[in-house]
mmCIF file of C-alpha atoms in Angstrom:
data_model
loop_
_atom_site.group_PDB
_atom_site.id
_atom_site.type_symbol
_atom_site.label_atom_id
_atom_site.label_comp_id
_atom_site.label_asym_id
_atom_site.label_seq_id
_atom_site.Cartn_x
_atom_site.Cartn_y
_atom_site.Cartn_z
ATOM 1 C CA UNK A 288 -11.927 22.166 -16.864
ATOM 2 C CA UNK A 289 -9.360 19.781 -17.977
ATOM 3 C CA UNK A 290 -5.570 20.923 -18.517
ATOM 4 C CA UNK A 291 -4.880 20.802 -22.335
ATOM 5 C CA UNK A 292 -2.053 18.631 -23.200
ATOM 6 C CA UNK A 293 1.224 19.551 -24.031
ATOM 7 C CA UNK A 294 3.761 19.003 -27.241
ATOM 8 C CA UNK A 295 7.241 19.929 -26.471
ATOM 9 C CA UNK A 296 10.611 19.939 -28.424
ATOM 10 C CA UNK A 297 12.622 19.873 -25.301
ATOM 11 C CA UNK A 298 13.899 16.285 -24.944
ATOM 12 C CA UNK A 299 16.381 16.790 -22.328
ATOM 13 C CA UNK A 300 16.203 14.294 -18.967
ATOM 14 C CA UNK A 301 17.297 18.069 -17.130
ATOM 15 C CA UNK A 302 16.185 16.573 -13.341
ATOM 16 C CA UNK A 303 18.289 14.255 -11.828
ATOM 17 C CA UNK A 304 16.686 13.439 -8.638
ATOM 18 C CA UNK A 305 13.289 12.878 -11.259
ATOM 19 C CA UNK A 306 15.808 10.605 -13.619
ATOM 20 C CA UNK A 307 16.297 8.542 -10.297
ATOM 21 C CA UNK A 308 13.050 7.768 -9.483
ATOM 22 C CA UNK A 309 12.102 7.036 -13.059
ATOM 23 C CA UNK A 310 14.559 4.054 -13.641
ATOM 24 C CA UNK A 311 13.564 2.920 -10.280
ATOM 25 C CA UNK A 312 10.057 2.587 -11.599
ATOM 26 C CA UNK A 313 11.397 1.148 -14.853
ATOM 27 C CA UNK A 314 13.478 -1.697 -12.523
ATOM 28 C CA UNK A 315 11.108 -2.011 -9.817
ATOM 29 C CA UNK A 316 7.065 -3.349 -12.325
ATOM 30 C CA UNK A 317 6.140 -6.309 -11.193
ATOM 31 C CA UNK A 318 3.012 -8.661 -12.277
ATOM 32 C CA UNK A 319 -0.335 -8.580 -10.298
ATOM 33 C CA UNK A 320 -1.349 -11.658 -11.594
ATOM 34 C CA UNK A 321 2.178 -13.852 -11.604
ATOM 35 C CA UNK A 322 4.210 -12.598 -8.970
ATOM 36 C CA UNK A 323 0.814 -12.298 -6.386
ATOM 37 C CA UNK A 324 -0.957 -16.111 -5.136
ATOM 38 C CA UNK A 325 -4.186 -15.293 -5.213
ATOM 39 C CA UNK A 326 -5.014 -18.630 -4.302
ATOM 40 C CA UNK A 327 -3.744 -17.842 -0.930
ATOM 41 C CA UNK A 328 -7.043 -18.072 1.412
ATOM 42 C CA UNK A 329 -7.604 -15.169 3.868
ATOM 43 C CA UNK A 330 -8.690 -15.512 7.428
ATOM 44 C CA UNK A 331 -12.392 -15.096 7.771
ATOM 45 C CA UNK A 332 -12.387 -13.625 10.849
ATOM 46 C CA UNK A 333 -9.765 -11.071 10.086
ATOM 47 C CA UNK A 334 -8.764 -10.979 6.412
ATOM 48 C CA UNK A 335 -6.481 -8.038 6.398
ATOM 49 C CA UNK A 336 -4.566 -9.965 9.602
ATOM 50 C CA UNK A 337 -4.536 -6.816 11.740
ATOM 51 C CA UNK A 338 -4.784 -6.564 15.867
ATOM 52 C CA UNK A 339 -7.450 -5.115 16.915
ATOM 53 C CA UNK A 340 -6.339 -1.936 18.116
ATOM 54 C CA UNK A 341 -6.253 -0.727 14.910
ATOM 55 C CA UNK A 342 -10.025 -0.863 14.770
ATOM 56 C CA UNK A 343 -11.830 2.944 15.674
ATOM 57 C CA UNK A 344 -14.428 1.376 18.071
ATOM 58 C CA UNK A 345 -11.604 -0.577 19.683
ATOM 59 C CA UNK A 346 -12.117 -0.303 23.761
ATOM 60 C CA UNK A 347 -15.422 1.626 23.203
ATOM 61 C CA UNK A 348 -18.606 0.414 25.307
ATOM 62 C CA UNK A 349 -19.894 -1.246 22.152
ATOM 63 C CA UNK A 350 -16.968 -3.054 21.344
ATOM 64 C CA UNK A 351 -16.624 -4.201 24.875
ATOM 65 C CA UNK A 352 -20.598 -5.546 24.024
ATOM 66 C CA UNK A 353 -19.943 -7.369 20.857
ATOM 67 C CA UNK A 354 -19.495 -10.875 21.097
ATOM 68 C CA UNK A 355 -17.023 -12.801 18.976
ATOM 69 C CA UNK A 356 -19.429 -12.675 15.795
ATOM 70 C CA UNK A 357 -20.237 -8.968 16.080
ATOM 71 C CA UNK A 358 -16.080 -8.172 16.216
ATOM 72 C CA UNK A 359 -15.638 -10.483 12.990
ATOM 73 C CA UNK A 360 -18.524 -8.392 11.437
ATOM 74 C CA UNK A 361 -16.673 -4.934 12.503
ATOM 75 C CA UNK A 362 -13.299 -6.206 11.348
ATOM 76 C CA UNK A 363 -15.079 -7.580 8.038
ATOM 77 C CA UNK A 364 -16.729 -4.603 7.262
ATOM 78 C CA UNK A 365 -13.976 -1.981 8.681
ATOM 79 C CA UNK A 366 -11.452 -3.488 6.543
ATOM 80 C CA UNK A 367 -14.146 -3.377 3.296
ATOM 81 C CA UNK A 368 -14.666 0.084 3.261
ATOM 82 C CA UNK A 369 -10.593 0.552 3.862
ATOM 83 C CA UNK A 370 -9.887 -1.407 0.977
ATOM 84 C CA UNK A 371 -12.877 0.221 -1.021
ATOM 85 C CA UNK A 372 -11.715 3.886 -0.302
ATOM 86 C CA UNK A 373 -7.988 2.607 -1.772
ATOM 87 C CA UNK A 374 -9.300 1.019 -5.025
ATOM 88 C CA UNK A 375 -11.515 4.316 -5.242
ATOM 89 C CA UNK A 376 -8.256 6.621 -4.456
ATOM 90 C CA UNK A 377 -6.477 4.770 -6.847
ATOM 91 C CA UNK A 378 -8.752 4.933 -9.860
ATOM 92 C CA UNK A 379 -8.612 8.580 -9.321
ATOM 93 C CA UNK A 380 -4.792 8.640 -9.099
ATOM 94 C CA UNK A 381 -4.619 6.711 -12.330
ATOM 95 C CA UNK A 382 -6.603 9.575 -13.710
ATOM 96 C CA UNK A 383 -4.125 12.150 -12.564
ATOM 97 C CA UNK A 384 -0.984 10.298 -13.410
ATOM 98 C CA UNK A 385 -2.392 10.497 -16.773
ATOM 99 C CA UNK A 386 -3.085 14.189 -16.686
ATOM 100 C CA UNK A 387 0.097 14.865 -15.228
ATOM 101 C CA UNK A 388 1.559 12.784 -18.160
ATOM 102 C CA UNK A 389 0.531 14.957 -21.337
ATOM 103 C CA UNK A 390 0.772 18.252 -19.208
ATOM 104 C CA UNK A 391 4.114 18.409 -17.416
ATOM 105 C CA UNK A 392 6.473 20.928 -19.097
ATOM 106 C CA UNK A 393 9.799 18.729 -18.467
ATOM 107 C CA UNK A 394 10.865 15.199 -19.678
ATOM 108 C CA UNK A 395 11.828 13.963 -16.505
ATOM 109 C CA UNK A 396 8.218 14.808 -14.585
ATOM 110 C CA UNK A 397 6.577 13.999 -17.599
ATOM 111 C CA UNK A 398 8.236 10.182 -17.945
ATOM 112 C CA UNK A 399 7.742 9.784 -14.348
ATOM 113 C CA UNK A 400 3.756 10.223 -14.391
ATOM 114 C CA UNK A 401 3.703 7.830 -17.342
ATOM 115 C CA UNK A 402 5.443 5.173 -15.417
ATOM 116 C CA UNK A 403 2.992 6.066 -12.868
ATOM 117 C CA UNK A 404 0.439 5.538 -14.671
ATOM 118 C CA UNK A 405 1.538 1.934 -15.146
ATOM 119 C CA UNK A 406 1.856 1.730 -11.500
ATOM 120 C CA UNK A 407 -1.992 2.753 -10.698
ATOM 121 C CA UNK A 408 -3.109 0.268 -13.113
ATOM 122 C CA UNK A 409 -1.862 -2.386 -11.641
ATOM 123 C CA UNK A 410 -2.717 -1.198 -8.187
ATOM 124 C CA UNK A 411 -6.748 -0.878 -9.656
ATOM 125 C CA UNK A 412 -5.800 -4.619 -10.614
ATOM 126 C CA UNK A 413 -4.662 -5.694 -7.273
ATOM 127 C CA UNK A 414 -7.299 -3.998 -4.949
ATOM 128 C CA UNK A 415 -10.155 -5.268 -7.239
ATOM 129 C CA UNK A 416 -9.034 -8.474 -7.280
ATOM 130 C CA UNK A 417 -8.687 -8.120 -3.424
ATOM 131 C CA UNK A 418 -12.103 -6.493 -3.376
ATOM 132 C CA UNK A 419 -13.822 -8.480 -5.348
ATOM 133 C CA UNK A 420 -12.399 -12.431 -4.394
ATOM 134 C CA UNK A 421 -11.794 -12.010 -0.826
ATOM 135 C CA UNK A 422 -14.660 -9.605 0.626
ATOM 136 C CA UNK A 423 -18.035 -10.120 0.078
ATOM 137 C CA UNK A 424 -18.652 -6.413 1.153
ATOM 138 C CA UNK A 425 -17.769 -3.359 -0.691
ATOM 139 C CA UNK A 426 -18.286 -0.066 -0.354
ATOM 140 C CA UNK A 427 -18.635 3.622 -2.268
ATOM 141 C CA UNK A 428 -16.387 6.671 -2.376
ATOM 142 C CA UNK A 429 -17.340 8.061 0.909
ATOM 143 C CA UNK A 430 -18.466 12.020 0.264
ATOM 144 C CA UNK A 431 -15.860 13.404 1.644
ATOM 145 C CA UNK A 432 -13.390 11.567 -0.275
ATOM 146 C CA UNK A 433 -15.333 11.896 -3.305
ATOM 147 C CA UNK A 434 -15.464 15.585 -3.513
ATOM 148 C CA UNK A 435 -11.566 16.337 -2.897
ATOM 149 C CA UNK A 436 -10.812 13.698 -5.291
ATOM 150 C CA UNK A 437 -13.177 15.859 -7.646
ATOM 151 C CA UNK A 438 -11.203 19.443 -6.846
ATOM 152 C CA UNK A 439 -7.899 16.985 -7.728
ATOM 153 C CA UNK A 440 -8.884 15.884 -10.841
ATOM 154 C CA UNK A 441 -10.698 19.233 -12.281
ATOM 155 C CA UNK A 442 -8.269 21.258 -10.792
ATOM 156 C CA UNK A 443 -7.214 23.756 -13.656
ATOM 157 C CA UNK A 444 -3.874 24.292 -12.320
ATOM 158 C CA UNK A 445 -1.407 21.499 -12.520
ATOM 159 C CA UNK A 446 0.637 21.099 -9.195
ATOM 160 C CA UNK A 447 -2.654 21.679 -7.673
ATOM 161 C CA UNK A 448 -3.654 18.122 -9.127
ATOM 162 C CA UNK A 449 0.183 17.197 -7.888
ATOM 163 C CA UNK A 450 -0.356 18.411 -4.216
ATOM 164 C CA UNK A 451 -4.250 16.594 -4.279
ATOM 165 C CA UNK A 452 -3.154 13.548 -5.488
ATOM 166 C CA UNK A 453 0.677 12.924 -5.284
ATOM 167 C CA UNK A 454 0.837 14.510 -1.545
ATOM 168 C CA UNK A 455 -2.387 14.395 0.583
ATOM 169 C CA UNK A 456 -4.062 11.676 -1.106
ATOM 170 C CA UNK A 457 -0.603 9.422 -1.662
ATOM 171 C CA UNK A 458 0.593 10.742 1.846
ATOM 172 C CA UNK A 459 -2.532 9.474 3.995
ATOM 173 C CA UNK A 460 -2.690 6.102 2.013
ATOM 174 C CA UNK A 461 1.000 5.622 2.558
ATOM 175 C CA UNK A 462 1.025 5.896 6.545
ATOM 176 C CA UNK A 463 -1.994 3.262 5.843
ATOM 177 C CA UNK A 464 -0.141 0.601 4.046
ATOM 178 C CA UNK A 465 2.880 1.436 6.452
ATOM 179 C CA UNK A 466 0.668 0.534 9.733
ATOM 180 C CA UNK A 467 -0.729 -3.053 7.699
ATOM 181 C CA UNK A 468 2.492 -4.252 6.241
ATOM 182 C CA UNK A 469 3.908 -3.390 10.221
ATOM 183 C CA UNK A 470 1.192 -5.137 11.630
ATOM 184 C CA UNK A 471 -0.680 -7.849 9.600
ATOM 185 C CA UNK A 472 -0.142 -11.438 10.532
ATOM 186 C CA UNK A 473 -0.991 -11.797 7.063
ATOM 187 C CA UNK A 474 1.967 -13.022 4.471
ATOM 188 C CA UNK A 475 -0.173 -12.459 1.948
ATOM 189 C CA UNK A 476 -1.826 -9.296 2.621
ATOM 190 C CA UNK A 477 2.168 -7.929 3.991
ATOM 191 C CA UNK A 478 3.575 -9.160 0.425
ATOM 192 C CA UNK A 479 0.858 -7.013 -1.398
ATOM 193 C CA UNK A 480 0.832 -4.050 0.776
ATOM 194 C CA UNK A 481 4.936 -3.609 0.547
ATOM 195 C CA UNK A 482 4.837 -4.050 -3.048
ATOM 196 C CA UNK A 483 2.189 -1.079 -3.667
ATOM 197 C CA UNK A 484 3.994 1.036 -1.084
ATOM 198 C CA UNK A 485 7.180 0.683 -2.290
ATOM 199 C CA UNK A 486 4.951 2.319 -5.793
ATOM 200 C CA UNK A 487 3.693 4.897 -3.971
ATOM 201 C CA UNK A 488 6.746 5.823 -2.033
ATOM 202 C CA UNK A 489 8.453 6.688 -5.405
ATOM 203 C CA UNK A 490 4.932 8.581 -6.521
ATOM 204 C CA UNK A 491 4.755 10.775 -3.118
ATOM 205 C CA UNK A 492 8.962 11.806 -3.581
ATOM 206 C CA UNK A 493 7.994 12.536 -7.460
ATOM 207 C CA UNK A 494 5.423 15.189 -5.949
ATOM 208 C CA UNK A 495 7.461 16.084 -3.508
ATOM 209 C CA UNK A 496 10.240 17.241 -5.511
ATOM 210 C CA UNK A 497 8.145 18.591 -8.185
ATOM 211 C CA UNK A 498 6.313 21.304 -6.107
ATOM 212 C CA UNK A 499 8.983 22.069 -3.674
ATOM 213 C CA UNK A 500 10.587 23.638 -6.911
ATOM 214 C CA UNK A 501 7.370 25.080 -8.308
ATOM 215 C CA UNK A 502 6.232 26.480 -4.771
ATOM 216 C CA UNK A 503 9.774 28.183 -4.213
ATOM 217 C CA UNK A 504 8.952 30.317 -7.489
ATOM 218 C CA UNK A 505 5.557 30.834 -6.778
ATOM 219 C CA UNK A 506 3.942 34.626 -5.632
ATOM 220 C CA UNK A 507 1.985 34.765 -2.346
ATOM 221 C CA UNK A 508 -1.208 35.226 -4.233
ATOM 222 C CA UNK A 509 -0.780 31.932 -5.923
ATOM 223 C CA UNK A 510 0.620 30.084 -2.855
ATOM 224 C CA UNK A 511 -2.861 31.244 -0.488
ATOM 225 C CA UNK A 512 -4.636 28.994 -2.978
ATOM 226 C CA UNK A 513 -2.561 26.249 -2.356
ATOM 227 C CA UNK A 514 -2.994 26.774 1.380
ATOM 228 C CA UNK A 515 -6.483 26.972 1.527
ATOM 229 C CA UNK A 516 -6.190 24.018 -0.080
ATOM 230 C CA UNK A 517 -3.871 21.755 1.933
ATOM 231 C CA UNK A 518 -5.478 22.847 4.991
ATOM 232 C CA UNK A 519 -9.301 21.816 3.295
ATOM 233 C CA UNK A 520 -7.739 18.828 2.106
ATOM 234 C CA UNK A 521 -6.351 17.777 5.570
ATOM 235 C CA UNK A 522 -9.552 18.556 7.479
ATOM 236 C CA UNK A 523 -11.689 16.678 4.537
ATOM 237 C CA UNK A 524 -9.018 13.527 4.825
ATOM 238 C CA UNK A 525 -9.489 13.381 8.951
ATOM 239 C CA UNK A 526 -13.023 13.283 8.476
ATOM 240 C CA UNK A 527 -12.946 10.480 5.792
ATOM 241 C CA UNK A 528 -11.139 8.614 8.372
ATOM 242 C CA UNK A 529 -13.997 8.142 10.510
ATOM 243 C CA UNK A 530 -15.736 5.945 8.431
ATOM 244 C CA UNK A 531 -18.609 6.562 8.836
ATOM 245 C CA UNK A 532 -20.548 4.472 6.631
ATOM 246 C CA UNK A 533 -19.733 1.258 8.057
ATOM 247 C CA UNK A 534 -22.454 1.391 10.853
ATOM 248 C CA UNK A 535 -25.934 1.505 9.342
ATOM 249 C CA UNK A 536 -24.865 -1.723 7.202
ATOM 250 C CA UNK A 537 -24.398 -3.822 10.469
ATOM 251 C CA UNK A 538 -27.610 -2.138 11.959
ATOM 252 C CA UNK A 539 -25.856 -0.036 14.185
ATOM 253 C CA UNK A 540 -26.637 3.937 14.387
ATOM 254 C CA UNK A 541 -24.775 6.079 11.970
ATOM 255 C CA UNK A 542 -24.794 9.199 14.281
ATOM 256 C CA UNK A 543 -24.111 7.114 17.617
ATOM 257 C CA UNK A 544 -21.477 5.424 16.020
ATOM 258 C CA UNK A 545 -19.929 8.757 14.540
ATOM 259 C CA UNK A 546 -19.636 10.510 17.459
ATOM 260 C CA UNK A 547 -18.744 7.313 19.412
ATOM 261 C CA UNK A 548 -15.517 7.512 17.278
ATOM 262 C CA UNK A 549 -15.022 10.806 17.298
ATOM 263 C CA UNK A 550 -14.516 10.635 21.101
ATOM 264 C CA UNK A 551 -12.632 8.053 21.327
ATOM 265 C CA UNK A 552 -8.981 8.427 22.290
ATOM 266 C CA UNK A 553 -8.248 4.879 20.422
ATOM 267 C CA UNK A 554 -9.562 6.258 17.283
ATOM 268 C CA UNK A 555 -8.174 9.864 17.573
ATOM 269 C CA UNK A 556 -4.655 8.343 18.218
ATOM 270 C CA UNK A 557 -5.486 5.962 14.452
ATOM 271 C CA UNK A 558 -6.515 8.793 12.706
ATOM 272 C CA UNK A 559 -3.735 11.362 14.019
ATOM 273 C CA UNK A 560 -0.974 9.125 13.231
ATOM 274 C CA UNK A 561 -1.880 8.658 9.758
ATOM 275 C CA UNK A 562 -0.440 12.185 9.313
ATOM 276 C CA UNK A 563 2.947 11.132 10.320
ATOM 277 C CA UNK A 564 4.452 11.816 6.862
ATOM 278 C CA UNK A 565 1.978 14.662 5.405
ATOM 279 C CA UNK A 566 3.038 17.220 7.957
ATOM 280 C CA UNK A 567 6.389 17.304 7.373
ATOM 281 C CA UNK A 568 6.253 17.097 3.948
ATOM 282 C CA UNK A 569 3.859 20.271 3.650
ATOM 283 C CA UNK A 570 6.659 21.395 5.679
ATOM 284 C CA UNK A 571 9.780 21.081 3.586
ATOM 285 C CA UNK A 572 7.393 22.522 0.415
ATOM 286 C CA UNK A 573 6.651 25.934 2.650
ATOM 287 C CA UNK A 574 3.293 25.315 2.924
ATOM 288 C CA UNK A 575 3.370 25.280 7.065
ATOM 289 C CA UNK A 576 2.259 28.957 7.100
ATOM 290 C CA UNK A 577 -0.442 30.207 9.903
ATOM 291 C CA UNK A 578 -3.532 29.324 8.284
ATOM 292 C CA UNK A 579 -2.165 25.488 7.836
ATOM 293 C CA UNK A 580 -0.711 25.582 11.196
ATOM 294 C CA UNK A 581 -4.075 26.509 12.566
ATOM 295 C CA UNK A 582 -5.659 23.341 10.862
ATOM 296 C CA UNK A 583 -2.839 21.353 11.649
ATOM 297 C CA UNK A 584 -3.069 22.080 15.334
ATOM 298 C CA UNK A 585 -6.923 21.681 15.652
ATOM 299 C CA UNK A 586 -6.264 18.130 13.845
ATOM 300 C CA UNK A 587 -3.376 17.785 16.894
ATOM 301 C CA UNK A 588 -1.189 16.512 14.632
ATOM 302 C CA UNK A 589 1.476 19.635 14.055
ATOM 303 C CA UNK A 590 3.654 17.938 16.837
ATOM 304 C CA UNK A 591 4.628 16.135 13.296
ATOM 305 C CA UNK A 592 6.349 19.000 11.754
ATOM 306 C CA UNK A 593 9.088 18.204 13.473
ATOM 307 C CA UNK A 594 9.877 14.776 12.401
ATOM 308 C CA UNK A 595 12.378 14.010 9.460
ATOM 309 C CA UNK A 596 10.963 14.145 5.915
ATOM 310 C CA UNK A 597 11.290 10.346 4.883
ATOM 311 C CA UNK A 598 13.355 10.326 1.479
ATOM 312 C CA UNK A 599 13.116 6.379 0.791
ATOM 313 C CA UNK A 600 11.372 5.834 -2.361
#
């Protein structure tokens, strides 16, 4: 059910760490197509520029096999259905900027999500354009991305849409654009991704601060919701990170594959890492109770809930 819009009379800018952010956004738009060259030609071996360590069947028995054609076909299609889960994530994160945009209560949250909305439109732009010009493989929402995405955007309740979107979803996708603009060769590909993360950075601290508030003031009834959820949402997001559709296209199997990354130690240390900055945020919003420990630690990532909450946006 979709969250009805809302008219208010109440035109005061009342959040000043919300102010901040906005006239960030309002300094920091920039042009997909006149500040980006898109004539800029990719490497077709290794388009995104990364090492290949970052790759899940890196140091497996089949990518020990491959020769050099087979690892430009894993590369090729790894980094496909990467850059096809973003565009997918942020369609759907265009969709909730909007929602958050007629339904937050307060000026401040409310002018944030619209400049967000901005934001995700160009980042649709850029990822398409990526997509579509420099890949001649694309993929589809995998399921498991699909059907949180789904609980995001339906969600009746409007922080739950927040903590979908604005902290598991952003908060995954930002460790991801963190590890390529740290380790692409790529100028190209390292301009891009630092210009979309600096976006997000400000969208994830706009959630952040948002629900920290709202969960503070929140009963425990309401909050188990929001705890079944996070720890869902994390378990759904590790999973996703598999990928797990990539195989049958080259001709491998889908099931040998799977488990083949699933037992890896290369790929668990990928996929763990990429929850560098979710854990301690569900920290600082009190959301680290038992039952999201519990997930956390059969994810082995809660060693994260001690780091620093990043505050750069």
């Amino acid at each position: 059910m979709p969250v009805d819009a809302l008219m208010s009379t109440d035109y005061e800018l009342r959040e000043l760490a919300l102010n901040n952010l906005y006239e960030k956004a309002k300094a920091a738009q920039w042009d997909v197509a006149k500040d980006i060259d898109w004539s800029t030609e990719l490497d077709a071996d290794n388009p995104l520029g990364m090492p290949d360590p970052t790759l899940l069947i890196y140091g497996t028995q089949l990518w020990d096999k491959l020769d050099a054609a087979g690892r430009r076909e894993v590369r090729h299609h790894a980094q496909a259905w990467l850059l096809s889960q973003i565009l997918h994530g942020e369609q759907a994160a265009l969709i909730c900027a909007a929602k958050l945009a007629s339904a937050e209560e307060g000026l401040s949250a409310r002018l944030c999500a619209a400049t967000q909305m901005m934001d995700e439109a160009r980042h649709v732009e850029a990822y398409a354009k990526l997509v579509n010009e420099k890949f001649s493989t694309s993929y589809p929402m995998s399921k498991s991305l699909k059907g949180l995405l789904e609980d995001t955007i339906t969600s009746t309740h409007l922080d739950m849409t927040n903590l979908g979107m604005q902290v598991l979803v952003e908060g995954i996708a930002l460790s991801i654009f963190q590890s390529v603009v740290a380790y692409s060769t790529d100028p190209f590909i390292k301009d891009l991704f630092s210009r979309i993360q600096r976006d997000e950075s400000r969208h994830f601290a706009v959630g952040r601060i948002t629900l920290c508030r709202v969960y503070s003031e929140m009963s425990s009834t309401e909050l188990k919701e929001r705890e079944e959820f996070v720890s869902e949402g994390a378990s759904v997001l590790y999973e996703h990170l598999c990928a797990d559709d990539i195989w049958e296209p080259m001709g491998f199997s889908k099931e040998a594959c799977a488990q083949m990354v699933r037992d890896s130690e290369v790929s668990s240390t990928i996929r763990r890492s990429i929850f560098r900055r979710l854990v301690p945020t569900i920290r600082e919003m009190g959301l680290l109770t038992p039952r999201v420990r519990r997930t956390f630690e059969q994810l082995d990532v809660i060693d994260y809930e001690v780091m620093p909450l990043s505050l750069n946006a």
